[in-house]
Amino acid sequence: MTLSNNAALSHHTLTGVPFTSVSIEDRFWNNRIRATQKSTLAACLAQCEATGRISNFAKAGGLMEGGFEGIFYNDSDVYKVLEGIAYSLMIERDEEMEAQADRIIDLIAAAQQEDGYLQTFFTLAEPENKWKDMNKHEEYCAGHMVEAAIAYKQATGKRLFLDVATKLADHIDSLFGPGKRHWVPGHQEIELALVKLYVETGEERYWKLAYWLLEERGHGHGVGYSWDRSDWGAAYSQDDVPVRDIERVTGHAVRAMYMYAGMTDVAMLSGDQGYIDALDRIWHNVVDRNMYITGGIGPSRHNEGFTEDYDLPNDSAYCETCASVGMVLWNHRMNLLHGDSKYADIVERAMYNGSISGVSLSGDKFFYVNPLESDGTHHRVPWYDCSCCPTQIARFIPSIGNYVYAVRGNHVVVNQYVAGTGSLNLDGGKVVLRQETEYPWNGRITLRVEMCEPKAVFGISLRIPDWCKSFRLAVGGQEVSDVETVRGYVRFHQAWQPGDEITLELTMQVERVYAHPLVQVNAGKVALQRGPLVYCVEEIDNLLYDALKVDSSTRFRTRYEAELLEGVVAIYAADPSGGAQFKAVPYYAWDNRTPGKMEVWLPEQADAARLYRF
């Protein structure tokens, strides 16, 4: 997202490079993208048809008879699928899929009322109750429509969907804002969408409305069913304190992530130091005390969110797929705000582990909940009545290129290691970079300057992941030994020519990871990680599953197995005498074979002091 430069902001602020400028030629991610294009989007469309989500628009538009079907926020699922289709079309044209999208958009346009209002539940079921209960997701659905409409216009050049979304945004703007009605969105999303609408249209009133909506929180304005529940209350929707006074994460995890993402967008536009300070505080609270090793968040089924610091159970971990995607969205923005690689480290952790675990390798079955331990009864399914997670994955995976590069002035920042090319607009002119890598299976990355002006002078920063204990660098085949790491990046600033190469070799070894001592459920346990991937053991691979343990004599070896789970590096463990053997596979790929037990945290017989990571 391109946001305006503000003199109040740090000189570290970056500009994201959209995935439309990134061509992915990566074996790992191309497998996931193809599964999304061929299976996930088709499955989500079919389910939206079968469950009445799409026909609700036809009914609301007077094109067919019948009442509302489903849950009051179901419109949002259709919008997210359309956003995923738009991103897929940007990668590869598909006339049949585009025609399906056009048909649905025509129905959406027909459902819009004269004043711009659009939510099929209230049009068909409760027209007298519009804009009364702040947790009925009216502005949440609107936000997802805005995001989808912008994406579809960028993908196809067609304006109808964007015109509908803009008219709805204008309707909301006519009702709420300074001197108008108070409003606290019960499920945040509209805030970040309004910033996107500002970027697309140049209309400043959209991002200023987002700012106003954030400022409404924590002042007692919230009204609706979640506020009325004594076990939830205002904290459930992060309405318990003004946003600039936030100290700790509370409530529903997805709501929190969307709000923090919107706050970060607004902070980048406004330079509001109070927002920046609050975001920095809450980031540490989330990451240091409330995040799983997978990048997942939200341990509790009761509120789909947070409880107390260090409450991180494994078998009952909720870790909603949408919340992990939300961690990517928020931490990506924090990286742009601060230019620090620690946020891109969290993007990587959530992207490779907590997010894509939410969809099967075939692309047509889904997890809503992502535990770190299973007794063999937890499995992906084709759909949910509340289907936010399948449709979230449908739009997330095709846009993965958003997180690879960022720029600042005449400097390129490489945040994620994904094979392919990036077309980057720097102050000194256009630059095209190519990455060649087998990441995440191999830590060797070659970055080649494909195109630039001869002897162009610009900077390149390469992220050194937090899991990496050592690395080697070479430029033009000559090893660089005195490189300095700043804010988690190694940096080069010199004259470049087409064909120049940087080679980065990140040492990938099996690492033992320990939980914070206050995470009591993981006392006496260890987790395994290799590169960005967290591993788990599944019963299908281990005949003596219930007897598995690790001790100081356990040794690990790795092997790439092309036929296993579409190709993964497996970890094999044994003691020096050849006993106590077990096999571990990447967590994201579990439950894709014969059903069985699974665990991430393994019993360990400890005999030495340990450093903790999670």
Coordinates of C-alpha atoms in Angstrom, one line a residue:
M1 CA 0.0 0.0 0.0
T2 CA 1.4 3.4 -0.9
L3 CA 0.8 6.0 1.8
S4 CA 1.8 9.6 1.9
N5 CA 5.1 10.6 3.4
N6 CA 4.7 12.6 6.6
A7 CA 7.6 14.6 8.1
A8 CA 6.5 13.4 11.6
L9 CA 7.4 9.8 10.8
S10 CA 10.7 8.1 11.3
H11 CA 13.1 8.0 8.4
H12 CA 12.8 4.2 8.6
T13 CA 9.3 4.3 7.1
L14 CA 9.0 2.0 4.1
T15 CA 6.6 1.7 1.1
G16 CA 5.3 -1.7 0.4
V17 CA 5.7 -3.2 -3.1
P18 CA 2.3 -4.7 -4.2
F19 CA 2.2 -8.3 -5.4
T20 CA 1.2 -7.0 -8.9
S21 CA 4.8 -6.0 -9.2
V22 CA 6.1 -9.4 -8.0
S23 CA 6.2 -12.4 -10.2
I24 CA 6.4 -15.6 -8.1
E25 CA 8.3 -18.5 -9.6
D26 CA 8.6 -20.3 -6.4
R27 CA 8.0 -24.1 -6.1
F28 CA 6.6 -23.8 -2.5
W29 CA 4.3 -20.9 -3.0
N30 CA 3.3 -21.8 -6.6
N31 CA 1.9 -25.1 -5.3
R32 CA -0.2 -23.1 -2.8
I33 CA -1.3 -20.6 -5.4
R34 CA -2.3 -23.2 -7.9
A35 CA -4.3 -25.1 -5.3
T36 CA -6.1 -21.8 -4.4
Q37 CA -6.8 -21.0 -8.1
K38 CA -8.0 -24.5 -9.0
S39 CA -9.6 -25.7 -5.8
T40 CA -10.1 -23.1 -3.0
L41 CA -11.8 -20.5 -5.1
A42 CA -14.0 -23.0 -6.8
A43 CA -14.9 -24.6 -3.5
C44 CA -15.8 -21.3 -1.9
L45 CA -17.9 -20.2 -4.8
A46 CA -19.8 -23.4 -4.9
Q47 CA -20.5 -23.2 -1.1
C48 CA -21.5 -19.6 -1.4
E49 CA -24.0 -20.6 -4.1
A50 CA -25.3 -23.7 -2.2
T51 CA -25.8 -21.9 1.1
G52 CA -27.7 -18.9 -0.3
R53 CA -24.9 -16.4 0.3
I54 CA -25.1 -15.3 -3.4
S55 CA -28.8 -15.6 -3.9
N56 CA -29.3 -13.3 -0.9
F57 CA -28.1 -10.5 -3.2
A58 CA -30.6 -11.5 -5.9
K59 CA -33.4 -11.5 -3.4
A60 CA -32.4 -8.1 -1.9
G61 CA -32.3 -6.7 -5.4
G62 CA -35.8 -8.0 -6.2
L63 CA -34.5 -10.4 -8.9
M64 CA -35.9 -13.5 -7.1
E65 CA -38.3 -14.3 -4.3
G66 CA -37.4 -15.6 -0.9
G67 CA -36.0 -14.6 2.5
F68 CA -32.6 -14.2 3.9
E69 CA -30.5 -17.4 4.3
G70 CA -27.6 -17.9 6.8
I71 CA -25.9 -15.7 9.3
F72 CA -26.2 -11.9 9.3
Y73 CA -22.6 -11.3 8.2
N74 CA -22.5 -13.8 5.3
D75 CA -22.2 -11.1 2.7
S76 CA -18.6 -10.7 3.7
D77 CA -17.7 -14.2 2.6
V78 CA -18.8 -13.4 -1.0
Y79 CA -16.7 -10.2 -1.0
K80 CA -13.6 -12.1 0.2
V81 CA -14.0 -14.7 -2.5
L82 CA -14.4 -12.0 -5.1
E83 CA -11.2 -10.4 -3.7
G84 CA -9.4 -13.7 -4.1
I85 CA -10.7 -14.0 -7.6
A86 CA -9.4 -10.6 -8.4
Y87 CA -5.9 -11.4 -7.1
S88 CA -6.0 -14.7 -9.0
L89 CA -6.9 -12.8 -12.2
M90 CA -3.9 -10.6 -11.7
I91 CA -1.7 -13.6 -11.7
E92 CA -3.4 -15.5 -14.5
R93 CA -6.4 -14.6 -16.6
D94 CA -9.4 -16.9 -16.4
E95 CA -12.3 -15.8 -18.5
E96 CA -14.8 -18.3 -16.9
M97 CA -13.9 -17.2 -13.4
E98 CA -14.1 -13.5 -14.4
A99 CA -17.5 -14.1 -15.9
Q100 CA -18.7 -15.7 -12.7
A101 CA -17.4 -12.7 -10.7
D102 CA -19.2 -10.3 -13.1
R103 CA -22.4 -12.1 -12.6
I104 CA -22.2 -11.9 -8.8
I105 CA -21.2 -8.2 -8.9
D106 CA -24.3 -7.5 -11.0
L107 CA -26.4 -9.1 -8.2
I108 CA -24.5 -7.0 -5.6
A109 CA -25.2 -3.8 -7.5
A110 CA -28.9 -4.7 -7.8
A111 CA -29.1 -5.2 -4.0
Q112 CA -27.8 -1.7 -3.2
Q113 CA -30.4 0.7 -1.9
E114 CA -30.9 4.2 -3.3
D115 CA -29.1 5.8 -0.3
G116 CA -26.1 3.4 -0.8
Y117 CA -26.9 1.0 2.1
L118 CA -26.1 -2.6 1.4
Q119 CA -26.3 -5.6 3.7
T120 CA -28.7 -8.3 2.6
F121 CA -29.6 -9.4 6.1
F122 CA -31.1 -6.1 7.1
T123 CA -32.7 -5.5 3.7
L124 CA -34.5 -8.8 3.7
A125 CA -35.0 -9.7 7.4
E126 CA -34.8 -6.6 9.7
P127 CA -35.0 -3.4 7.6
E128 CA -36.1 -1.5 10.7
N129 CA -33.0 -2.4 12.6
K130 CA -30.2 -0.9 10.4
W131 CA -27.4 0.8 12.3
K132 CA -28.7 0.0 15.8
D133 CA -26.6 -2.9 17.0
M134 CA -22.9 -2.0 16.5
N135 CA -21.9 -5.7 16.5
K136 CA -24.1 -6.7 13.6
H137 CA -21.2 -6.3 11.2
E138 CA -22.7 -3.7 8.8
E139 CA -19.4 -1.8 8.5
Y140 CA -17.4 -5.1 8.6
C141 CA -19.2 -6.3 5.5
A142 CA -18.7 -2.9 4.0
G143 CA -15.0 -3.0 4.6
H144 CA -14.6 -6.4 2.9
M145 CA -16.6 -5.1 0.0
V146 CA -14.4 -2.1 -0.4
E147 CA -11.2 -4.2 -0.4
A148 CA -12.7 -6.6 -2.9
A149 CA -14.0 -3.8 -5.2
I150 CA -10.6 -2.1 -5.3
A151 CA -8.9 -5.4 -6.1
Y152 CA -11.4 -6.2 -8.9
K153 CA -11.0 -2.8 -10.5
Q154 CA -7.2 -3.1 -10.4
A155 CA -7.5 -6.6 -11.9
T156 CA -10.0 -6.0 -14.7
G157 CA -10.4 -2.2 -15.1
K158 CA -14.1 -2.6 -14.5
R159 CA -15.6 0.1 -12.2
L160 CA -19.1 -1.2 -11.3
F161 CA -18.0 -2.9 -8.1
L162 CA -15.9 0.0 -7.0
D163 CA -18.7 2.4 -7.7
V164 CA -21.0 0.3 -5.5
A165 CA -18.5 0.2 -2.7
T166 CA -17.8 3.9 -2.9
K167 CA -21.5 4.7 -2.7
L168 CA -21.7 2.5 0.4
A169 CA -18.7 4.2 1.9
D170 CA -20.3 7.6 1.2
H171 CA -23.5 6.4 2.9
I172 CA -21.5 5.5 6.0
D173 CA -19.6 8.8 5.9
S174 CA -23.0 10.6 5.8
L175 CA -24.1 9.0 9.0
F176 CA -21.0 9.0 11.2
G177 CA -18.2 11.4 11.9
P178 CA -17.6 14.7 13.8
G179 CA -20.9 16.3 14.6
K180 CA -22.9 13.2 13.5
R181 CA -23.8 9.9 15.2
H182 CA -21.4 8.1 17.5
W183 CA -20.3 4.6 16.2
V184 CA -18.0 1.9 17.3
P185 CA -17.6 -0.9 14.8
G186 CA -18.1 -4.2 16.7
H187 CA -15.9 -6.1 14.3
Q188 CA -13.1 -3.9 13.0
E189 CA -12.2 -4.1 9.3
I190 CA -13.7 -0.9 7.8
E191 CA -10.8 1.1 9.2
L192 CA -8.1 -0.5 7.0
A193 CA -10.5 -0.7 4.1
L194 CA -11.2 3.1 4.2
V195 CA -7.5 3.8 4.1
K196 CA -7.3 1.6 1.0
L197 CA -10.2 3.5 -0.5
Y198 CA -8.3 6.8 0.2
V199 CA -5.2 5.4 -1.6
E200 CA -7.4 4.3 -4.6
T201 CA -9.4 7.5 -4.9
G202 CA -7.3 10.3 -3.3
E203 CA -10.3 11.3 -1.2
E204 CA -8.9 12.2 2.2
R205 CA -12.3 12.0 4.0
Y206 CA -12.1 8.2 3.8
W207 CA -8.9 7.8 5.9
K208 CA -10.1 10.6 8.2
L209 CA -13.3 8.7 8.8
A210 CA -11.2 5.6 9.7
Y211 CA -9.2 7.8 12.1
W212 CA -12.5 9.1 13.7
L213 CA -13.9 5.6 14.1
L214 CA -10.7 4.5 15.9
E215 CA -11.0 7.6 18.2
E216 CA -14.6 6.6 19.1
R217 CA -13.3 3.5 20.9
G218 CA -13.0 3.4 24.7
H219 CA -15.5 6.2 25.5
G220 CA -18.6 4.3 26.3
H221 CA -20.3 4.7 22.9
G222 CA -20.5 0.9 22.2
V223 CA -24.0 -0.6 21.9
G224 CA -25.0 -4.1 21.0
Y225 CA -25.1 -7.7 21.9
S226 CA -21.4 -8.2 22.6
W227 CA -21.3 -5.2 24.9
D228 CA -24.4 -6.6 26.7
R229 CA -22.8 -10.0 27.5
S230 CA -21.3 -9.9 31.0
D231 CA -18.6 -12.4 30.0
W232 CA -17.5 -10.4 27.0
G233 CA -18.3 -6.7 27.5
A234 CA -16.4 -3.8 25.8
A235 CA -13.0 -5.5 25.9
Y236 CA -14.3 -8.2 23.5
S237 CA -14.3 -5.6 20.7
Q238 CA -11.3 -3.7 22.1
D239 CA -13.6 -0.9 23.2
D240 CA -12.6 -0.9 26.9
V241 CA -10.0 1.9 26.6
P242 CA -9.1 4.6 24.1
V243 CA -6.8 3.2 21.4
R244 CA -3.9 5.4 22.3
D245 CA -4.1 4.1 25.9
I246 CA -3.9 0.4 25.1
E247 CA -1.5 -1.5 27.2
R248 CA -2.4 -5.2 26.6
V249 CA -4.3 -7.2 24.1
T250 CA -7.9 -8.2 25.0
G251 CA -10.9 -9.8 23.4
H252 CA -11.5 -11.3 20.0
A253 CA -8.2 -12.0 18.2
V254 CA -9.3 -11.2 14.6
R255 CA -11.0 -8.0 15.7
A256 CA -7.8 -7.0 17.4
M257 CA -5.5 -7.7 14.4
Y258 CA -7.7 -5.7 12.0
M259 CA -7.9 -2.8 14.4
Y260 CA -4.1 -2.7 14.9
A261 CA -3.6 -2.9 11.2
G262 CA -6.0 0.0 10.7
M263 CA -4.2 1.9 13.5
T264 CA -0.9 1.4 11.8
D265 CA -2.2 2.7 8.5
V266 CA -3.6 5.7 10.1
A267 CA -0.4 6.3 12.1
M268 CA 1.6 6.3 8.8
L269 CA -0.7 8.9 7.4
S270 CA -1.2 11.1 10.4
G271 CA 2.2 10.7 12.2
D272 CA 0.2 10.4 15.4
Q273 CA 2.9 9.5 18.0
G274 CA 0.2 8.4 20.5
Y275 CA -0.8 5.7 18.0
I276 CA 2.7 4.7 17.3
D277 CA 3.5 4.4 21.1
A278 CA 0.4 2.3 21.6
L279 CA 1.2 0.0 18.7
D280 CA 4.7 -0.5 20.0
R281 CA 3.4 -1.4 23.5
I282 CA 0.7 -3.8 22.2
W283 CA 3.1 -5.5 19.8
H284 CA 5.4 -6.5 22.6
N285 CA 2.4 -7.7 24.6
V286 CA 1.1 -9.9 21.8
V287 CA 4.4 -11.3 20.5
D288 CA 6.3 -11.7 23.9
R289 CA 3.4 -13.0 25.9
N290 CA 0.5 -14.1 23.8
M291 CA 1.8 -15.7 20.6
Y292 CA 2.3 -19.4 19.8
I293 CA 5.4 -20.7 18.2
T294 CA 3.4 -21.0 14.9
G295 CA 2.6 -17.3 14.9
G296 CA -1.0 -18.2 15.9
I297 CA -2.8 -16.1 18.5
G298 CA -6.0 -16.4 20.6
P299 CA -6.0 -19.5 22.9
S300 CA -9.7 -19.4 23.9
R301 CA -12.7 -20.9 22.2
H302 CA -15.0 -18.9 24.5
N303 CA -14.2 -15.5 23.0
E304 CA -12.2 -16.6 19.9
G305 CA -9.4 -14.7 21.5
F306 CA -7.2 -13.8 24.4
T307 CA -7.3 -14.6 28.1
E308 CA -4.2 -14.0 30.3
D309 CA -0.6 -13.5 29.4
Y310 CA 1.2 -16.8 28.9
D311 CA -2.0 -18.8 28.7
L312 CA -1.0 -20.9 25.6
P313 CA -2.6 -24.4 25.8
N314 CA -1.8 -26.8 23.0
D315 CA -4.7 -29.2 22.6
S316 CA -7.3 -26.6 23.1
A317 CA -5.5 -23.8 21.3
Y318 CA -8.0 -21.9 19.2
C319 CA -5.6 -20.0 16.9
E320 CA -8.2 -19.1 14.3
T321 CA -6.8 -19.1 10.8
C322 CA -8.1 -15.6 10.3
A323 CA -6.1 -14.4 13.3
S324 CA -2.9 -15.7 11.9
V325 CA -3.6 -14.0 8.6
G326 CA -4.3 -10.9 10.7
M327 CA -0.9 -11.2 12.3
V328 CA 0.6 -11.1 8.8
L329 CA -1.5 -8.0 7.8
W330 CA -0.6 -6.1 11.0
N331 CA 3.1 -7.0 11.2
H332 CA 3.6 -6.2 7.5
R333 CA 2.3 -2.7 8.3
M334 CA 4.5 -2.4 11.4
N335 CA 7.5 -3.3 9.2
L336 CA 6.6 -0.5 6.8
L337 CA 6.1 1.9 9.8
H338 CA 9.4 1.2 11.5
G339 CA 11.6 -0.5 8.9
D340 CA 12.7 -3.1 11.4
S341 CA 13.1 -6.8 10.3
K342 CA 11.6 -8.1 13.6
Y343 CA 8.1 -7.5 12.2
A344 CA 8.9 -9.3 8.9
D345 CA 10.1 -12.2 11.1
I346 CA 6.6 -12.4 12.5
V347 CA 5.1 -12.1 9.0
E348 CA 7.3 -15.1 8.0
R349 CA 6.4 -17.1 11.1
A350 CA 2.6 -16.6 10.7
M351 CA 2.8 -17.0 6.9
Y352 CA 4.6 -20.3 6.8
N353 CA 3.0 -21.9 9.9
G354 CA -0.2 -20.5 11.4
S355 CA -1.9 -19.3 8.2
I356 CA -1.4 -22.0 5.6
S357 CA -2.1 -24.7 8.1
G358 CA -5.7 -23.5 7.7
V359 CA -6.1 -25.1 4.3
S360 CA -5.4 -28.7 3.0
L361 CA -2.7 -29.3 0.4
S362 CA -5.6 -30.0 -2.1
G363 CA -7.0 -26.6 -1.3
D364 CA -10.6 -27.7 -0.6
K365 CA -10.7 -28.5 3.1
F366 CA -10.1 -26.0 5.9
F367 CA -9.3 -25.5 9.6
Y368 CA -11.0 -22.8 11.5
V369 CA -9.1 -23.8 14.6
N370 CA -5.4 -24.7 14.6
P371 CA -4.4 -26.6 17.7
L372 CA -0.8 -27.5 18.5
E373 CA -1.8 -31.0 19.7
S374 CA -4.5 -33.3 18.6
D375 CA -5.9 -36.6 19.9
G376 CA -6.7 -37.6 16.3
T377 CA -10.2 -36.2 16.2
H378 CA -9.5 -32.7 14.7
H379 CA -9.7 -32.5 10.9
R380 CA -10.2 -30.1 8.1
V381 CA -13.7 -29.9 6.7
P382 CA -15.1 -28.6 3.4
W383 CA -17.0 -25.7 4.9
Y384 CA -18.3 -24.0 8.1
D385 CA -21.5 -22.2 8.8
C386 CA -19.3 -19.3 9.9
S387 CA -16.9 -19.5 6.9
C388 CA -14.6 -16.5 7.4
C389 CA -11.5 -18.7 7.4
P390 CA -12.0 -20.5 4.1
T391 CA -12.7 -17.3 2.3
Q392 CA -9.9 -15.5 4.2
I393 CA -7.4 -18.1 2.8
A394 CA -8.9 -17.7 -0.7
R395 CA -7.8 -14.0 -0.7
F396 CA -4.6 -14.4 1.3
I397 CA -2.6 -16.9 -0.6
P398 CA -2.9 -15.3 -4.1
S399 CA -1.6 -12.0 -2.6
I400 CA 1.4 -13.5 -0.9
G401 CA 3.7 -11.4 -3.1
N402 CA 2.7 -8.3 -1.1
Y403 CA 5.2 -9.3 1.6
V404 CA 8.4 -9.8 -0.4
Y405 CA 9.8 -6.3 -1.1
A406 CA 9.6 -2.8 0.3
V407 CA 11.3 0.4 -0.8
R408 CA 12.4 3.7 0.7
G409 CA 13.7 6.4 -1.6
N410 CA 16.5 4.8 -3.5
H411 CA 16.7 1.6 -1.4
V412 CA 15.3 -1.9 -1.8
V413 CA 14.4 -4.0 1.3
V414 CA 14.0 -7.8 0.7
N415 CA 11.7 -9.0 3.5
Q416 CA 10.8 -12.5 2.3
Y417 CA 12.7 -15.1 0.3
V418 CA 10.5 -16.2 -2.6
A419 CA 11.8 -17.2 -6.0
G420 CA 10.8 -14.9 -8.8
T421 CA 11.2 -11.2 -9.9
G422 CA 10.3 -7.9 -8.3
S423 CA 9.8 -4.8 -10.4
L424 CA 10.7 -1.8 -8.1
N425 CA 10.4 1.9 -8.7
L426 CA 13.2 3.7 -6.8
D427 CA 14.0 7.4 -6.8
G428 CA 16.8 6.7 -9.2
G429 CA 14.7 4.7 -11.7
K430 CA 13.2 1.3 -12.2
V431 CA 15.0 -1.8 -10.9
V432 CA 14.2 -5.4 -11.5
L433 CA 15.5 -8.0 -9.1
R434 CA 15.4 -11.8 -9.4
Q435 CA 15.5 -14.2 -6.5
E436 CA 16.6 -17.8 -7.0
T437 CA 16.1 -20.0 -4.0
E438 CA 14.6 -23.3 -2.7
Y439 CA 13.4 -21.6 0.4
P440 CA 12.1 -22.7 2.9
W441 CA 13.8 -26.0 2.3
N442 CA 17.2 -24.5 1.6
G443 CA 18.8 -21.3 3.0
R444 CA 20.7 -20.3 -0.1
I445 CA 19.3 -17.2 -1.9
T446 CA 20.8 -15.6 -5.0
L447 CA 19.6 -12.1 -5.7
R448 CA 20.4 -10.9 -9.2
V449 CA 20.0 -7.4 -10.7
E450 CA 18.0 -8.1 -13.8
M451 CA 17.5 -4.6 -14.9
C452 CA 18.8 -1.1 -13.9
E453 CA 20.5 1.8 -15.5
P454 CA 24.2 1.0 -16.0
K455 CA 26.2 1.8 -12.9
A456 CA 23.0 2.8 -11.0
V457 CA 23.7 3.6 -7.4
F458 CA 21.1 2.3 -5.0
G459 CA 20.8 0.3 -1.7
I460 CA 19.8 -3.3 -1.1
S461 CA 18.9 -4.6 2.4
L462 CA 18.5 -8.3 3.0
R463 CA 16.7 -9.6 6.1
I464 CA 18.6 -12.0 8.4
P465 CA 15.8 -14.0 10.0
D466 CA 15.7 -14.2 13.8
W467 CA 16.0 -18.0 13.6
C468 CA 19.3 -17.8 11.7
K469 CA 22.4 -18.3 13.9
S470 CA 25.0 -17.8 11.1
F471 CA 25.1 -16.8 7.5
R472 CA 27.5 -16.2 4.6
L473 CA 27.4 -13.4 2.0
A474 CA 29.1 -12.9 -1.3
V475 CA 28.8 -10.1 -3.9
G476 CA 29.9 -10.9 -7.4
G477 CA 31.4 -14.2 -6.2
Q478 CA 33.6 -12.4 -3.6
E479 CA 32.8 -13.3 0.0
V480 CA 32.0 -10.4 2.3
S481 CA 33.2 -11.0 5.9
D482 CA 32.8 -7.6 7.6
V483 CA 29.1 -7.0 6.9
E484 CA 27.1 -5.2 9.6
T485 CA 23.6 -6.1 10.6
V486 CA 21.3 -3.0 11.2
R487 CA 17.7 -3.4 12.4
G488 CA 18.0 -7.1 11.3
Y489 CA 19.2 -6.4 7.8
V490 CA 22.5 -6.5 6.0
R491 CA 22.8 -3.5 3.8
F492 CA 24.7 -2.7 0.6
H493 CA 24.8 0.7 -1.1
Q494 CA 26.9 0.8 -4.3
A495 CA 26.8 1.1 -8.0
W496 CA 25.1 -1.9 -9.7
Q497 CA 25.0 -3.3 -13.2
P498 CA 22.6 -5.8 -14.8
G499 CA 23.8 -9.3 -14.0
D500 CA 25.3 -8.3 -10.6
E501 CA 24.6 -10.9 -7.9
I502 CA 24.4 -11.2 -4.1
T503 CA 24.5 -14.7 -2.6
L504 CA 23.1 -15.1 0.9
E505 CA 23.5 -18.5 2.6
L506 CA 21.4 -18.8 5.8
T507 CA 22.5 -21.7 7.9
M508 CA 19.4 -24.0 8.3
Q509 CA 19.7 -26.5 11.1
V510 CA 17.2 -28.2 13.4
E511 CA 16.8 -25.9 16.4
R512 CA 15.4 -26.9 19.8
V513 CA 12.9 -24.2 20.9
Y514 CA 11.7 -23.8 24.5
A515 CA 8.7 -22.0 25.9
H516 CA 8.8 -19.2 28.4
P517 CA 8.9 -20.6 31.9
L518 CA 5.5 -19.0 32.6
V519 CA 3.9 -21.1 29.9
Q520 CA 3.2 -23.9 32.3
V521 CA 1.8 -26.4 29.8
N522 CA 5.2 -26.6 28.0
A523 CA 7.3 -27.2 31.1
G524 CA 9.6 -30.1 30.3
K525 CA 8.9 -29.9 26.6
V526 CA 10.7 -28.9 23.5
A527 CA 9.6 -27.9 20.0
L528 CA 11.6 -28.3 16.7
Q529 CA 12.1 -25.7 14.1
R530 CA 14.2 -25.7 10.9
G531 CA 14.4 -22.4 9.1
P532 CA 11.0 -20.6 9.2
L533 CA 9.1 -23.9 9.6
V534 CA 7.8 -25.3 12.9
Y535 CA 7.6 -29.1 12.9
C536 CA 5.2 -31.6 14.5
V537 CA 5.1 -35.3 14.9
E538 CA 2.1 -37.3 13.5
E539 CA 1.0 -40.7 14.6
I540 CA 1.1 -42.0 11.0
D541 CA 4.9 -41.6 10.9
N542 CA 5.6 -43.0 14.3
L543 CA 4.6 -46.5 15.5
L544 CA 5.8 -45.7 19.0
Y545 CA 4.1 -42.2 19.0
D546 CA 3.0 -42.3 22.7
A547 CA 6.6 -43.1 23.8
L548 CA 8.3 -40.2 21.9
K549 CA 10.7 -38.1 23.8
V550 CA 13.8 -36.0 23.3
D551 CA 16.9 -35.8 25.5
S552 CA 20.4 -34.4 25.4
S553 CA 21.7 -37.4 23.3
T554 CA 19.0 -37.0 20.6
R555 CA 20.5 -36.2 17.2
F556 CA 18.7 -34.9 14.2
R557 CA 19.1 -35.4 10.5
T558 CA 17.1 -34.1 7.6
R559 CA 16.0 -35.4 4.2
Y560 CA 14.1 -33.9 1.4
E561 CA 11.3 -36.3 0.4
A562 CA 9.7 -35.3 -2.9
E563 CA 6.8 -37.7 -2.6
L564 CA 5.9 -36.8 1.0
L565 CA 3.2 -34.0 1.4
E566 CA 4.0 -32.6 -2.0
G567 CA 7.7 -32.4 -1.2
V568 CA 9.0 -31.5 2.3
V569 CA 12.2 -31.8 4.3
A570 CA 11.5 -34.3 7.1
I571 CA 13.3 -34.4 10.4
Y572 CA 14.5 -37.7 11.7
A573 CA 15.6 -38.1 15.3
A574 CA 17.6 -40.8 17.1
D575 CA 20.0 -41.2 20.0
P576 CA 23.6 -42.3 19.2
S577 CA 22.7 -45.9 19.8
G578 CA 20.0 -45.8 17.1
G579 CA 17.1 -45.9 19.6
A580 CA 14.3 -43.5 20.4
Q581 CA 13.7 -42.7 16.7
F582 CA 10.9 -40.5 15.4
K583 CA 10.0 -38.5 12.3
A584 CA 8.7 -34.9 12.2
V585 CA 7.1 -33.0 9.4
P586 CA 6.2 -29.3 8.9
Y587 CA 3.2 -28.2 11.0
Y588 CA 1.4 -26.5 8.1
A589 CA 1.1 -29.9 6.4
W590 CA -0.4 -32.0 9.2
D591 CA -3.7 -33.8 8.8
N592 CA -3.3 -34.3 5.0
R593 CA -2.9 -38.1 5.3
T594 CA -4.3 -40.9 7.5
P595 CA -6.0 -39.3 10.6
G596 CA -4.1 -39.7 13.8
K597 CA -2.6 -37.9 16.8
M598 CA -0.3 -34.9 16.4
E599 CA 1.8 -32.7 18.7
V600 CA 4.3 -29.8 18.3
W601 CA 5.7 -29.7 21.9
L602 CA 7.5 -33.0 22.7
P603 CA 8.5 -34.4 26.1
E604 CA 12.1 -33.7 26.9
Q605 CA 14.4 -35.1 29.6
A606 CA 16.3 -31.9 30.4
D607 CA 19.7 -32.0 32.0
A608 CA 20.9 -28.5 31.5
A609 CA 19.8 -24.8 31.7
R610 CA 17.8 -23.8 28.6
L611 CA 17.1 -20.6 26.8
Y612 CA 13.5 -19.9 25.9
R613 CA 12.0 -18.5 22.7
F614 CA 8.2 -18.9 23.2

